Coordinates of N, CA and C in Angstrom, one line a residue:
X1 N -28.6 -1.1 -12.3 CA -29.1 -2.3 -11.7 C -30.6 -2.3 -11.8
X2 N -31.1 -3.4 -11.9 CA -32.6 -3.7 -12.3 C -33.2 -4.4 -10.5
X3 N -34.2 -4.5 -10.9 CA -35.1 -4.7 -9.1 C -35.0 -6.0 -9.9
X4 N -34.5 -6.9 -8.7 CA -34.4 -8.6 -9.1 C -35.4 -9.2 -7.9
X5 N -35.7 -8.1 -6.7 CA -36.8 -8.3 -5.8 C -35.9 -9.6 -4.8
X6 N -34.6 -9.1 -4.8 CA -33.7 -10.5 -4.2 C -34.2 -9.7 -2.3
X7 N -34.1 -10.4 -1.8 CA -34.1 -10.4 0.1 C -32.6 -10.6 0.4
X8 N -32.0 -9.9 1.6 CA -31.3 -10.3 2.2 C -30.9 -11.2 2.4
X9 N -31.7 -12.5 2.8 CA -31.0 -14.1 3.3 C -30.2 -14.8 1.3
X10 N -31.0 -13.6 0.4 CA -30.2 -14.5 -1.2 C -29.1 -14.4 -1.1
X11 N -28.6 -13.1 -0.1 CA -26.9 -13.2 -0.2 C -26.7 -12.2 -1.8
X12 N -27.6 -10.9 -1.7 CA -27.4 -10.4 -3.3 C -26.3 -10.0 -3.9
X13 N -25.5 -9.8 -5.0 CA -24.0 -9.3 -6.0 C -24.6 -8.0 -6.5
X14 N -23.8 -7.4 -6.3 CA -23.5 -6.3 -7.3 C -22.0 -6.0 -7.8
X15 N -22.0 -6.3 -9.2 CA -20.3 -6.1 -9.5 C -20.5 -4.8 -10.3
X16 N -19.4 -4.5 -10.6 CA -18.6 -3.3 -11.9 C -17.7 -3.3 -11.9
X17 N -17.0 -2.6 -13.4 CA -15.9 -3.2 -13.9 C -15.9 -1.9 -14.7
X18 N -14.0 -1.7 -14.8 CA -13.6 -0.9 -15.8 C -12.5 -1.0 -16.4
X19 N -12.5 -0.5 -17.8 CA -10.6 -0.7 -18.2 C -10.1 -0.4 -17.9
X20 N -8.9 0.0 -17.3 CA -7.5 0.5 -17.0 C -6.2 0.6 -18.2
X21 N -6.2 1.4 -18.4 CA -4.8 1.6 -19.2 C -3.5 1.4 -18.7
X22 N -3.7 0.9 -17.9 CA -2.3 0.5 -17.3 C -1.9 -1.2 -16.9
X23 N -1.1 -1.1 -16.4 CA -0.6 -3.1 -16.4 C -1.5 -3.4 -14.9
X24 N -1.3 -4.5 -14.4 CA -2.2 -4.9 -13.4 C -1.3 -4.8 -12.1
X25 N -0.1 -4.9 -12.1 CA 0.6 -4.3 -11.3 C 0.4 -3.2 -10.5
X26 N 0.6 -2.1 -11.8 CA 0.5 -0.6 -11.1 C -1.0 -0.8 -10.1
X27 N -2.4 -1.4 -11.0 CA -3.4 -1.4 -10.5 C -3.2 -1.7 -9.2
X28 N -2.2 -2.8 -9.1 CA -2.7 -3.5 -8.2 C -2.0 -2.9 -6.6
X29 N -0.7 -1.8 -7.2 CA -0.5 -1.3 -6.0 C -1.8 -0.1 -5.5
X30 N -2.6 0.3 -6.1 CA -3.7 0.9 -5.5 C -4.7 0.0 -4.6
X31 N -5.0 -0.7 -5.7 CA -5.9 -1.6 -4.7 C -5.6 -2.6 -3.2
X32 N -4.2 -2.5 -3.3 CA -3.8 -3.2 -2.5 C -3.5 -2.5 -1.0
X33 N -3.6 -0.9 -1.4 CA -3.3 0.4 -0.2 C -4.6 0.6 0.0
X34 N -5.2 -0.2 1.0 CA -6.3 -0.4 1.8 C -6.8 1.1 2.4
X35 N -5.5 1.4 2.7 CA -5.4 2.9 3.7 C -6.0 4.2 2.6
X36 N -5.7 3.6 0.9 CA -5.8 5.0 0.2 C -7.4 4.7 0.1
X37 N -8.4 3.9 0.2 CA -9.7 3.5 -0.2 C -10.9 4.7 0.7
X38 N -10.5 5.0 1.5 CA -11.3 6.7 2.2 C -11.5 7.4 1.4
X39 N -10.2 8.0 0.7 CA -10.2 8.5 -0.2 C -10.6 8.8 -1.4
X40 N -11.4 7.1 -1.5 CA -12.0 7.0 -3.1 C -13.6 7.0 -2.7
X41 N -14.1 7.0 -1.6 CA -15.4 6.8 -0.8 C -15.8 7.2 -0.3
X42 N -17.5 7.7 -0.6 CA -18.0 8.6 0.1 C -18.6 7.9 1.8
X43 N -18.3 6.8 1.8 CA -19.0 6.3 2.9 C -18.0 6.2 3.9
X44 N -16.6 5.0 3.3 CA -16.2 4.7 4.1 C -15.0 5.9 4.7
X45 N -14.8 5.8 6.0 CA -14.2 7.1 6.3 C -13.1 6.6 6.9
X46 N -12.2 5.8 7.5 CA -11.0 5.3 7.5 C -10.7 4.0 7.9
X47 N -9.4 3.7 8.0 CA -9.2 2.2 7.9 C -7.9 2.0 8.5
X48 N -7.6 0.9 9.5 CA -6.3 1.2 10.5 C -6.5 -0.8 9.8
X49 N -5.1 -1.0 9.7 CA -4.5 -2.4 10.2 C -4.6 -3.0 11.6
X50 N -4.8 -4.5 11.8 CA -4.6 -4.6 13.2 C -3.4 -5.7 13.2
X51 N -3.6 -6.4 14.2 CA -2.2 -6.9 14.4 C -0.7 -6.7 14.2
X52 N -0.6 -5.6 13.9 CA 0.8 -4.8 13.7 C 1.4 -5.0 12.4
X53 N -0.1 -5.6 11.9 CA 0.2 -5.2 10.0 C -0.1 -3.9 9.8
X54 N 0.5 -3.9 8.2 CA 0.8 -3.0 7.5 C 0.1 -2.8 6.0
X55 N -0.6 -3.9 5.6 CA -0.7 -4.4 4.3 C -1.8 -5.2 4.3
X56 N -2.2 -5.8 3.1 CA -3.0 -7.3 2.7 C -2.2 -8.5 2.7
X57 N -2.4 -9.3 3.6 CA -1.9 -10.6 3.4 C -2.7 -11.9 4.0
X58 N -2.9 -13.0 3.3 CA -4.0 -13.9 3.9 C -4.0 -14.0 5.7
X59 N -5.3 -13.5 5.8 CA -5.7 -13.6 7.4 C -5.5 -12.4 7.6
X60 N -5.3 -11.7 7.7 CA -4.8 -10.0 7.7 C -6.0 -9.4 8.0
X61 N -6.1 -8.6 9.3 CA -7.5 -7.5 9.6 C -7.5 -6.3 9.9
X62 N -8.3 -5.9 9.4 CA -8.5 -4.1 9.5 C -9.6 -4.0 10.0
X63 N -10.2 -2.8 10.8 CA -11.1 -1.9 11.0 C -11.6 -1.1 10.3
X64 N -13.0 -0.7 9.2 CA -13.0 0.2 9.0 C -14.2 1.1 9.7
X65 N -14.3 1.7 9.5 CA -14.9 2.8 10.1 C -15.5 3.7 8.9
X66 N -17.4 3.5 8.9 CA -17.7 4.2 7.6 C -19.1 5.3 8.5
X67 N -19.7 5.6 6.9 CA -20.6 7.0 7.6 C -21.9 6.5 6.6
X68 N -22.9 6.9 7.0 CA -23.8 6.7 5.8 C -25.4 7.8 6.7
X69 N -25.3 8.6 5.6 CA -26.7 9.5 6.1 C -27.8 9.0 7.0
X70 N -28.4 7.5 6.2 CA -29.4 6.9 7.1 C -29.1 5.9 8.3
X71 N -28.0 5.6 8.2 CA -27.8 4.5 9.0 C -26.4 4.9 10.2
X72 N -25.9 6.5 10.1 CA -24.8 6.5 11.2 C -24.0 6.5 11.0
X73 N -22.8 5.7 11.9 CA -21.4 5.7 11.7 C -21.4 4.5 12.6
X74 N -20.4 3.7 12.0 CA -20.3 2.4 12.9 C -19.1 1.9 12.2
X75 N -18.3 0.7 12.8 CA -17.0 0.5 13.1 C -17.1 -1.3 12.0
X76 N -16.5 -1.7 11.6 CA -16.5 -3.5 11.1 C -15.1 -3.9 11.1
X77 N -15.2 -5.0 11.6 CA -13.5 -5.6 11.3 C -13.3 -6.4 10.0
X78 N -12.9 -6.2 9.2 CA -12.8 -7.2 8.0 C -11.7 -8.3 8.0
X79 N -11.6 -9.7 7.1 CA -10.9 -10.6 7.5 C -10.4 -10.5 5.9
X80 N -8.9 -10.6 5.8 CA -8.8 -10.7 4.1 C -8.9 -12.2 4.1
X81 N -9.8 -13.0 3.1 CA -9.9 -13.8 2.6 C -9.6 -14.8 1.3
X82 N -9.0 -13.6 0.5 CA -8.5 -14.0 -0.9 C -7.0 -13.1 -0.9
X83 N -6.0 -13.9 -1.6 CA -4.9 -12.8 -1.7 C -4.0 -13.4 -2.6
X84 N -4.2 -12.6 -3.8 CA -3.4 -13.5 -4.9 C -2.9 -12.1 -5.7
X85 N -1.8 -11.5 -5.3 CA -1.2 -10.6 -6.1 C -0.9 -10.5 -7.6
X86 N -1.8 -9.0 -7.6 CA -2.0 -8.8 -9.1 C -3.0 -9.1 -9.8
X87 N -3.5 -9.9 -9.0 CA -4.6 -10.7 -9.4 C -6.3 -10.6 -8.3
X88 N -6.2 -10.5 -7.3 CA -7.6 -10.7 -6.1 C -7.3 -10.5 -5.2
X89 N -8.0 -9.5 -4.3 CA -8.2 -9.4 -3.0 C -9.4 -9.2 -2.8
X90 N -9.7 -10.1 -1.8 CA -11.2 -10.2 -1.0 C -11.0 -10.0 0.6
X91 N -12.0 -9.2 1.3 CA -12.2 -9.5 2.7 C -13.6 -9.8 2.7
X92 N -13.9 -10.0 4.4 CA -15.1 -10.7 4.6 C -15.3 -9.9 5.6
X93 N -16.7 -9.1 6.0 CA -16.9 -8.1 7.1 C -17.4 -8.9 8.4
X94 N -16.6 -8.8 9.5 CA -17.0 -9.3 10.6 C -16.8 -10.5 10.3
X95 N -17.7 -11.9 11.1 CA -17.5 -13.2 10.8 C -16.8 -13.7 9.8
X96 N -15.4 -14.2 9.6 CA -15.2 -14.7 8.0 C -16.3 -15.8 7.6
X97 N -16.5 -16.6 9.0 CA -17.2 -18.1 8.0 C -18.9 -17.6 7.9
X98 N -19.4 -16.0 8.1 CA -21.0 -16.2 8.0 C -20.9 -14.4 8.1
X99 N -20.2 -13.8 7.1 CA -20.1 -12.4 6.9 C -21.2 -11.9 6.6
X100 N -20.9 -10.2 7.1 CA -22.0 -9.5 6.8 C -22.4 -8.6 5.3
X101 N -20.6 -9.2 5.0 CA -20.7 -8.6 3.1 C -19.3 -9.4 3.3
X102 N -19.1 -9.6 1.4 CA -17.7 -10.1 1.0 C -17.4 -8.8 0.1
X103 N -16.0 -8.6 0.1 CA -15.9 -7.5 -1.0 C -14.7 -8.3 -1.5
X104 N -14.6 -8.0 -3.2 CA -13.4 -8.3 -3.8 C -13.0 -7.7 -5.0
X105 N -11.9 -7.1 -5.1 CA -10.9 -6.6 -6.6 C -10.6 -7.7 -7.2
X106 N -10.8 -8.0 -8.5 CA -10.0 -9.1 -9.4 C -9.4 -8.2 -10.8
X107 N -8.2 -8.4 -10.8 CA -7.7 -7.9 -12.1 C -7.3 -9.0 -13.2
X108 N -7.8 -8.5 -14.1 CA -7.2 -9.4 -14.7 C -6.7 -8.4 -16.8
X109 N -5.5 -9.0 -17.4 CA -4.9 -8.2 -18.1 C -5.9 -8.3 -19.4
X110 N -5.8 -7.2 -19.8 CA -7.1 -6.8 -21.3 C -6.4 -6.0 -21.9
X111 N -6.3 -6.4 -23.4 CA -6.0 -5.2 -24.4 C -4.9 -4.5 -24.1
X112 N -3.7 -5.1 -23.4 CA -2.6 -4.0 -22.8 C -2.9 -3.3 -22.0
X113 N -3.6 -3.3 -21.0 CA -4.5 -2.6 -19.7 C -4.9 -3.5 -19.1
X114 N -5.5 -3.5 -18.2 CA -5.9 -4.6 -17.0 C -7.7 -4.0 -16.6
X115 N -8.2 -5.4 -16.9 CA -9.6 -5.1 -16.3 C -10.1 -5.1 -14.5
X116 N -10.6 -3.9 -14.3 CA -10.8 -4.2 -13.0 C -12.0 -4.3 -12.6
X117 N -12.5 -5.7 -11.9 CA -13.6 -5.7 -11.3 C -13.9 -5.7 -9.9
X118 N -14.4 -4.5 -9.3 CA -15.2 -5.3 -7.9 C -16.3 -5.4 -8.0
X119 N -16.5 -6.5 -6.7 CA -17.6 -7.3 -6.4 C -18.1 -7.4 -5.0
X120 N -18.9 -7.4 -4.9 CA -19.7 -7.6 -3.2 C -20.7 -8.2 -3.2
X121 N -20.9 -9.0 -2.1 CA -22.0 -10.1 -1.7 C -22.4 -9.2 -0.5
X122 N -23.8 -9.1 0.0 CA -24.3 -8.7 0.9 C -24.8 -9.9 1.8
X123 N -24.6 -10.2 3.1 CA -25.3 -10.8 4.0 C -23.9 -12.3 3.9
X124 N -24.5 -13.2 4.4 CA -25.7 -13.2 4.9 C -25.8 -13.0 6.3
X125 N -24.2 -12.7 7.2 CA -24.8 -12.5 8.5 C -25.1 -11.3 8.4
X126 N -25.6 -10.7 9.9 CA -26.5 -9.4 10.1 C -25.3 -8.4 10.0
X127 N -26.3 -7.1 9.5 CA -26.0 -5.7 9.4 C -26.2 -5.0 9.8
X128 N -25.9 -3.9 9.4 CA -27.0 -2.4 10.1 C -28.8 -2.5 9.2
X129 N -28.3 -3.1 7.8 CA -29.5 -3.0 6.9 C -30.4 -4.2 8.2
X130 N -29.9 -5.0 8.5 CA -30.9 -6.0 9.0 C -31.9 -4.9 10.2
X131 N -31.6 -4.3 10.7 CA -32.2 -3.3 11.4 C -33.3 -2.9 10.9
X132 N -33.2 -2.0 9.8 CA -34.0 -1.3 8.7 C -34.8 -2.4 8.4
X133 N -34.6 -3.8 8.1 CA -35.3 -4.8 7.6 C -36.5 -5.4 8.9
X134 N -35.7 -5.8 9.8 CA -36.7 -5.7 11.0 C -37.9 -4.7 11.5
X135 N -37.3 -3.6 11.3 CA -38.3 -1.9 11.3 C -39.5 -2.6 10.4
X136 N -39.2 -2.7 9.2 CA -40.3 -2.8 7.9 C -39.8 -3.9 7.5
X137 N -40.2 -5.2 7.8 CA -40.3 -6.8 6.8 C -41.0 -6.1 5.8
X138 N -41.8 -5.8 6.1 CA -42.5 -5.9 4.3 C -42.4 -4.8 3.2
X139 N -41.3 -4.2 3.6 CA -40.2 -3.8 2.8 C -38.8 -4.2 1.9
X140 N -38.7 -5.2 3.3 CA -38.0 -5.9 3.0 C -36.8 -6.0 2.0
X141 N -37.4 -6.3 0.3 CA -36.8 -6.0 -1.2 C -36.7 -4.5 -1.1
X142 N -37.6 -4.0 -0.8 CA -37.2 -2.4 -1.7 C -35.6 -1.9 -0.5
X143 N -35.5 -1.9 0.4 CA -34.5 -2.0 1.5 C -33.6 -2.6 0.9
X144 N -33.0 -3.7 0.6 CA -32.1 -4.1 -0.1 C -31.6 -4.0 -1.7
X145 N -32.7 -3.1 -2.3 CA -32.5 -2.9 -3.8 C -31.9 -1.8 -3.2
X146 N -32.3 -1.0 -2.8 CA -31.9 0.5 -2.6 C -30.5 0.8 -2.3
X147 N -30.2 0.0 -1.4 CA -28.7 -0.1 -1.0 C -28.1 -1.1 -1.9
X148 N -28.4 -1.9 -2.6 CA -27.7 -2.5 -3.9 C -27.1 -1.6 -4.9
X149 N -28.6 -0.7 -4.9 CA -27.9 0.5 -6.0 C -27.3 1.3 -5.6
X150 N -27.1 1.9 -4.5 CA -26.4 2.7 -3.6 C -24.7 2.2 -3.8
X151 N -24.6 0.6 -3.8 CA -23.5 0.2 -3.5 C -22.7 0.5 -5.1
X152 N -23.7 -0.1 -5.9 CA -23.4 0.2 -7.4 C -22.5 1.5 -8.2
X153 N -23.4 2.1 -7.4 CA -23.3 3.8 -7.5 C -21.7 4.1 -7.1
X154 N -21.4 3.8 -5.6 CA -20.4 4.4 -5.1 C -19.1 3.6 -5.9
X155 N -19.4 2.1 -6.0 CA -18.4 1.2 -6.6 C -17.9 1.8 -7.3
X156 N -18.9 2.2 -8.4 CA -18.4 2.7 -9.8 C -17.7 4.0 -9.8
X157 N -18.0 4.9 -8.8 CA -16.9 6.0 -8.8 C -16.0 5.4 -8.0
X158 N -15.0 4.3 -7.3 CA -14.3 4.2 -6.5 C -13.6 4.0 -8.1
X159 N -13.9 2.9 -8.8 CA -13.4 2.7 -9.9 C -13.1 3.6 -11.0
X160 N -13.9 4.5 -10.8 CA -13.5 6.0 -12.0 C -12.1 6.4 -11.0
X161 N -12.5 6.4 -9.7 CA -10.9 6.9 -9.1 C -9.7 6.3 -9.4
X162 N -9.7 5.2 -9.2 CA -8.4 4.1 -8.8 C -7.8 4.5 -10.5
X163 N -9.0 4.2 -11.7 CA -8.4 4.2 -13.1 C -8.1 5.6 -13.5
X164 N -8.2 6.8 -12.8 CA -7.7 7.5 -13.1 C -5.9 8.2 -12.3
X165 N -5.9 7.4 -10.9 CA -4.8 7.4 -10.7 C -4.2 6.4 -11.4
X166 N -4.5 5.2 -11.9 CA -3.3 4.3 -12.3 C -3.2 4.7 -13.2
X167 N -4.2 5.6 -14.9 CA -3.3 6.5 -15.9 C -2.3 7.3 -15.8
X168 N -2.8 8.0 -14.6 CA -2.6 9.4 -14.9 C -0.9 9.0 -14.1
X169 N -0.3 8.1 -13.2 CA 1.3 7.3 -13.3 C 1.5 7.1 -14.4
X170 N 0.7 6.0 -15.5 CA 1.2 5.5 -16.1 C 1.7 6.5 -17.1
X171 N 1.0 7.6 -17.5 CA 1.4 8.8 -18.6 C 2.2 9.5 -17.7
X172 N 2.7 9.8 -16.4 CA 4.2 10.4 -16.1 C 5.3 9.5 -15.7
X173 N 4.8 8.3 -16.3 CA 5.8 7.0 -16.0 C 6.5 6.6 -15.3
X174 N 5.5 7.0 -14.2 CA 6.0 6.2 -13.0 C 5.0 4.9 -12.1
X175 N 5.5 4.4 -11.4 CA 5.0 3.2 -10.9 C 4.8 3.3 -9.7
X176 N 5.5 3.6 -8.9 CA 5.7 3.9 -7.5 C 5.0 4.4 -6.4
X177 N 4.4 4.2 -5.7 CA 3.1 4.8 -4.8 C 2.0 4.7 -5.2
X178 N 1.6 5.5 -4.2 CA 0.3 6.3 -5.0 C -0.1 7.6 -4.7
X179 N 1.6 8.5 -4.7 CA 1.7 9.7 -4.4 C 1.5 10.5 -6.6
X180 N 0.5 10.1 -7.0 CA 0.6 10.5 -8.2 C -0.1 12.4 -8.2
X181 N 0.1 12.9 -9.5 CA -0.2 13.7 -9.4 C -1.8 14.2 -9.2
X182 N -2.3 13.1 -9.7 CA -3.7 13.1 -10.2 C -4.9 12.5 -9.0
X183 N -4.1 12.7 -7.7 CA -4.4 12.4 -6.4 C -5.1 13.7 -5.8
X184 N -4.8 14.6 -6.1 CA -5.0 16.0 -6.0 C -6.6 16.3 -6.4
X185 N -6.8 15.7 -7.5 CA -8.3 15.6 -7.9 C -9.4 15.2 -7.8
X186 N -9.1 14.3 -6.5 CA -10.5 13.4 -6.3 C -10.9 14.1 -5.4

């Protein structure tokens, strides 16, 4: 990621993207087990359904509960906002109509494998970063690159994860869970 010198109120992206050797399916039952995503992350530390769901389904909310060296441990409700199987899931942290980040998976099929991209919007409503931002305005950018690249960073190994459980099914040919063997390794 390059210093684009963006502020909080721009609402900044950071995406990445990787191939999958597998169909978008399989993908998509990983990405869609909300519960296995701890697992793939060093921040976030777990995640309960609410309303006596079980799953992703439009309007559907979770808690997660994450950790981060500078900034603590603290709790967000997300709202799923996109849900198109096989294809996109997005939530919205806290507020859906004025969130404090958007996150989203989009797969889409490549080369006999399925490309996967996530994506996150930061802001525009407040965060814990808004804190850090208040502490030091005239830090401001460098505060929000930092954790841009921070987000970049962790994205891209969530995604080294997910693609290497949805291989490592797809080479013992199975589909089913995401009790694979290659769960063992992360």
């Amino acid at each position: 990621m390059e210093w684009t010198g963006a502020r909080y109120a721009d609402k900044p992206t950071v995406e990445v993207h990787t191939w999958i050797a597998a169909p978008a399916a399989r993908v998509w039952t990983l990405i869609a087990d909300i519960e296995l995503m701890p697992r793939l992350s060093s921040e976030l530390q777990s995640v309960e359904w609410l309303d006596g769901r079980s799953g992703p389904a439009p309007g559907a909310r979770f808690i997660g509960r994450s950790k981060h060296e500078a900034f603590g441990e603290w709790a967000t409700t997300s709202h799923i906002v996109e849900y198109e199987p096989s294809r996109t899931l997005a939530w919205a942290v806290e507020d859906p109509q004025h969130p404090s980040a958007i996150w989203r998976f989009s797969l889409a099929p490549q080369d006999g494998g399925t490309l996967l991209t996530e994506w996150m919007q930061m802001g525009p409503g407040r965060s814990g970063l808004s804190f850090a931002i208040e502490r030091m305005p005239e830090k401001e950018q460098k505060i929000v690159f930092v954790r841009m690249r921070e987000f970049e960073a962790n994205m891209t190994v969530t995604l080294e994860k997910i693609k290497k459980l949805a291989e490592s099914a797809e080479s013992a040919g199975g589909t089913e869970g995401t009790g694979t063997s290659g769960e063992a390794d992360l």
